[in-house]
C-alpha positions as a Python dict, from the first residue, in 0.01 Angstrom:
ca = {
    (1, 'M'): (0, 0, 0),
    (2, 'S'): (-208, 312, -34),
    (3, 'R'): (-518, 302, -253),
    (4, 'A'): (-532, 513, -565),
    (5, 'A'): (-737, 827, -525),
    (6, 'P'): (-1087, 787, -677),
    (7, 'M'): (-1145, 958, -1007),
    (8, 'S'): (-1360, 1264, -1027),
    (9, 'P'): (-1681, 1230, -1236),
    (10, 'E'): (-1514, 1421, -1524),
    (11, 'E'): (-1200, 1203, -1506),
    (12, 'R'): (-1415, 890, -1506),
    (13, 'R'): (-1613, 1015, -1805),
    (14, 'R'): (-1292, 1107, -1992),
    (15, 'T'): (-1140, 764, -1916),
    (16, 'I'): (-1442, 581, -2056),
    (17, 'I'): (-1455, 795, -2373),
    (18, 'E'): (-1085, 748, -2439),
    (19, 'A'): (-1117, 371, -2392),
    (20, 'A'): (-1418, 357, -2625),
    (21, 'R'): (-1270, 558, -2913),
    (22, 'P'): (-1021, 292, -3044),
    (23, 'L'): (-1285, 22, -2994),
    (24, 'L'): (-1529, 219, -3210),
    (25, 'V'): (-1258, 243, -3478),
    (26, 'A'): (-1184, -129, -3460),
    (27, 'N'): (-1538, -260, -3426),
    (28, 'G'): (-1769, 13, -3549),
    (29, 'G'): (-2104, 11, -3374),
    (30, 'R'): (-2043, -350, -3267),
    (31, 'F'): (-1816, -255, -2979),
    (32, 'T'): (-1947, -369, -2638),
    (33, 'T'): (-1955, -198, -2303),
    (34, 'K'): (-1771, -502, -2165),
    (35, 'Q'): (-1484, -430, -2404),
    (36, 'V'): (-1485, -64, -2298),
    (37, 'A'): (-1480, -159, -1928),
    (38, 'E'): (-1185, -393, -1978),
    (39, 'A'): (-993, -130, -2175),
    (40, 'A'): (-1066, 135, -1913),
    (41, 'G'): (-984, -94, -1620),
    (42, 'I'): (-1323, -45, -1456),
    (43, 'A'): (-1628, -250, -1383),
    (44, 'E'): (-1888, -255, -1662),
    (45, 'G'): (-2151, -120, -1422),
    (46, 'T'): (-1941, 192, -1373),
    (47, 'I'): (-1999, 281, -1740),
    (48, 'F'): (-2375, 287, -1685),
    (49, 'R'): (-2343, 520, -1389),
    (50, 'V'): (-2189, 769, -1632),
    (51, 'F'): (-2369, 682, -1953),
    (52, 'P'): (-2715, 529, -1907),
    (53, 'T'): (-2707, 344, -2241),
    (54, 'K'): (-2459, 229, -2505),
    (55, 'Q'): (-2624, 489, -2733),
    (56, 'A'): (-2537, 762, -2485),
    (57, 'L'): (-2177, 644, -2475),
    (58, 'Y'): (-2162, 631, -2855),
    (59, 'D'): (-2300, 982, -2883),
    (60, 'A'): (-2042, 1105, -2636),
    (61, 'V'): (-1756, 947, -2829),
    (62, 'I'): (-1877, 1099, -3155),
    (63, 'A'): (-1905, 1440, -2988),
    (64, 'D'): (-1549, 1396, -2862),
    (65, 'V'): (-1424, 1303, -3208),
    (66, 'L'): (-1590, 1612, -3352),
    (67, 'D'): (-1475, 1846, -3077),
    (68, 'P'): (-1252, 2102, -3252),
    (69, 'T'): (-1083, 2217, -2930),
    (70, 'P'): (-756, 2013, -2968),
    (71, 'T'): (-708, 2125, -3328),
    (72, 'V'): (-795, 2486, -3249),
    (73, 'E'): (-544, 2483, -2964),
    (74, 'A'): (-282, 2332, -3197),
    (75, 'F'): (-339, 2616, -3444),
    (76, 'R'): (-298, 2871, -3167),
    (77, 'T'): (23, 2720, -3027),
    (78, 'M'): (208, 2665, -3356),
    (79, 'P'): (587, 2708, -3352),
    (80, 'E'): (738, 3003, -3538),
    (81, 'H'): (745, 2980, -3915),
    (82, 'H'): (949, 3197, -4149),
    (83, 'S'): (722, 3209, -4451),
    (84, 'L'): (354, 3183, -4545),
    (85, 'E'): (427, 2861, -4731),
    (86, 'E'): (574, 2702, -4415),
    (87, 'R'): (274, 2813, -4212),
    (88, 'I'): (23, 2684, -4467),
    (89, 'T'): (208, 2352, -4468),
    (90, 'A'): (166, 2326, -4093),
    (91, 'V'): (-200, 2434, -4115),
    (92, 'L'): (-275, 2169, -4376),
    (93, 'T'): (-91, 1903, -4179),
    (94, 'L'): (-319, 1970, -3883),
    (95, 'L'): (-631, 1976, -4099),
    (96, 'Y'): (-541, 1649, -4271),
    (97, 'S'): (-485, 1483, -3933),
    (98, 'D'): (-819, 1618, -3802),
    (99, 'M'): (-1005, 1494, -4109),
    (100, 'D'): (-833, 1154, -4107),
    (101, 'T'): (-944, 1101, -3747),
    (102, 'I'): (-1304, 1183, -3821),
    (103, 'E'): (-1303, 975, -4146),
    (104, 'E'): (-1156, 673, -3965),
    (105, 'V'): (-1436, 674, -3707),
    (106, 'F'): (-1728, 728, -3943),
    (107, 'M'): (-1601, 475, -4194),
    (108, 'A'): (-1584, 213, -3915),
    (109, 'V'): (-1939, 297, -3802),
    (110, 'H'): (-2066, 278, -4158),
    (111, 'A'): (-1885, -47, -4237),
    (112, 'M'): (-1976, -222, -3911),
    (113, 'P'): (-2321, -99, -3802),
    (114, 'S'): (-2508, -228, -3500),
    (115, 'D'): (-2878, -276, -3443),
    (116, 'D'): (-2854, -126, -3094),
    (117, 'L'): (-2720, 209, -3216),
    (118, 'S'): (-2876, 490, -3417),
    (119, 'P'): (-2593, 692, -3575),
    (120, 'R'): (-2688, 1058, -3585),
    (121, 'K'): (-2535, 1313, -3818),
    (122, 'P'): (-2418, 1628, -3639),
    (123, 'P'): (-2612, 1945, -3729),
    (124, 'M'): (-2454, 2168, -3992),
    (125, 'K'): (-2566, 2478, -3797),
    (126, 'N'): (-2628, 2540, -3430),
    (127, 'C'): (-2989, 2635, -3369),
    (128, 'D'): (-2886, 2869, -3086),
    (129, 'G'): (-2660, 3072, -3312),
    (130, 'A'): (-2343, 2956, -3136),
    (131, 'P'): (-2026, 2906, -3345),
    (132, 'T'): (-2012, 2574, -3527),
    (133, 'R'): (-1712, 2342, -3553),
    (134, 'S'): (-1635, 2493, -3892),
    (135, 'D'): (-1653, 2845, -3749),
    (136, 'D'): (-1409, 2757, -3471),
    (137, 'L'): (-1160, 2596, -3712),
    (138, 'R'): (-1179, 2886, -3964),
    (139, 'G'): (-1129, 3139, -3686),
    (140, 'A'): (-821, 2962, -3555),
    (141, 'M'): (-677, 2927, -3908),
    (142, 'A'): (-730, 3294, -3975),
    (143, 'E'): (-535, 3370, -3655),
    (144, 'A'): (-260, 3134, -3761),
    (145, 'I'): (-199, 3306, -4093),
    (146, 'A'): (-261, 3658, -3965),
    (147, 'P'): (113, 3751, -3956),
    (148, 'W'): (117, 3723, -4337),
    (149, 'R'): (-208, 3920, -4398),
    (150, 'D'): (-23, 4177, -4612),
    (151, 'E'): (78, 3897, -4858),
    (152, 'L'): (-275, 3776, -4909),
    (153, 'S'): (-498, 3883, -5198),
    (154, 'V'): (-813, 3802, -4998),
    (155, 'S'): (-922, 3857, -4640),
    (156, 'L'): (-799, 3628, -4360),
    (157, 'E'): (-1151, 3481, -4325),
    (158, 'E'): (-1169, 3407, -4698),
    (159, 'A'): (-823, 3254, -4698),
    (160, 'A'): (-909, 3029, -4400),
    (161, 'A'): (-1231, 2913, -4564),
    (162, 'W'): (-1053, 2840, -4886),
    (163, 'L'): (-770, 2648, -4711),
    (164, 'R'): (-1024, 2426, -4538),
    (165, 'S'): (-1205, 2363, -4869),
    (166, 'V'): (-876, 2272, -5038),
    (167, 'A'): (-783, 2039, -4748),
    (168, 'M'): (-1121, 1863, -4774),
    (169, 'A'): (-1089, 1816, -5147),
    (170, 'T'): (-730, 1696, -5139),
    (171, 'S'): (-787, 1450, -4855),
    (172, 'H'): (-1121, 1301, -4959),
    (173, 'P'): (-1058, 956, -5114),
    (174, 'F'): (-1333, 998, -5374),
    (175, 'L'): (-1227, 1345, -5482),
    (176, 'K'): (-850, 1311, -5513),
    (177, 'R'): (-883, 1000, -5733),
    (178, 'G'): (-553, 846, -5634),
    (179, 'A'): (-348, 1165, -5658),
    (180, 'D'): (-120, 1226, -5368),
    (181, 'F'): (-135, 1572, -5213),
    (182, 'P'): (112, 1591, -4920),
    (183, 'P'): (77, 1918, -4728),
    (184, 'E'): (409, 2048, -4864),
    (185, 'L'): (290, 2014, -5225),
    (186, 'A'): (-57, 2156, -5149),
    (187, 'A'): (96, 2453, -4964),
    (188, 'R'): (335, 2526, -5251),
    (189, 'L'): (58, 2519, -5507),
    (190, 'I'): (-166, 2737, -5291),
    (191, 'T'): (109, 2990, -5227),
    (192, 'H'): (279, 3005, -5567),
    (193, 'G'): (30, 2864, -5818),
    (194, 'L'): (54, 2600, -6083),
    (195, 'T'): (285, 2766, -6336),
    (196, 'K'): (660, 2716, -6333),
    (197, 'G'): (732, 3083, -6343),
    (198, 'S'): (544, 3139, -6014),
    (199, 'T'): (728, 2863, -5825),
    (200, 'R'): (1002, 2979, -5590),
    (201, 'P'): (1310, 2778, -5514),
}
């Protein structure tokens, strides 16, 4: 039987992070590198050849959770939609999913802290002037709704920023106060307003 080809350094790093993410959700900061090694099917010592400490692994998992690339790519590869309302529904669906993933991780870390970790909040702005996570998401959203720019009463950039603000408000458990805002309802209200006369069939 031939032996499996060894993983590249990047593949090994990716495997460890993907194994650690669900353990972080399940155990918060109390996850162990032994659990990660078992989930990844590697020796525990292999983790420390990639990440020198548990803190370094934790920081890498958080950075992966906050990486906007998958969501940005999803915005840019959306299927065809026939109306602005349909497109906004799809945009909000992706935003809700993105926010749910982040909330799940940080709630677990907050609920189950560990003395051997120092949770760090990501910076709101990049000191080097590079685009932030929010910048990347707003840019991709602006591209996604660009085919309907002539229907908008504001610029694409303003519309994208407003959509993200609405998504945050309607998905945050302390802000929505038990109200249910599925993306279809939120998209209809955004597109057509609150009054009956402005609602389309």
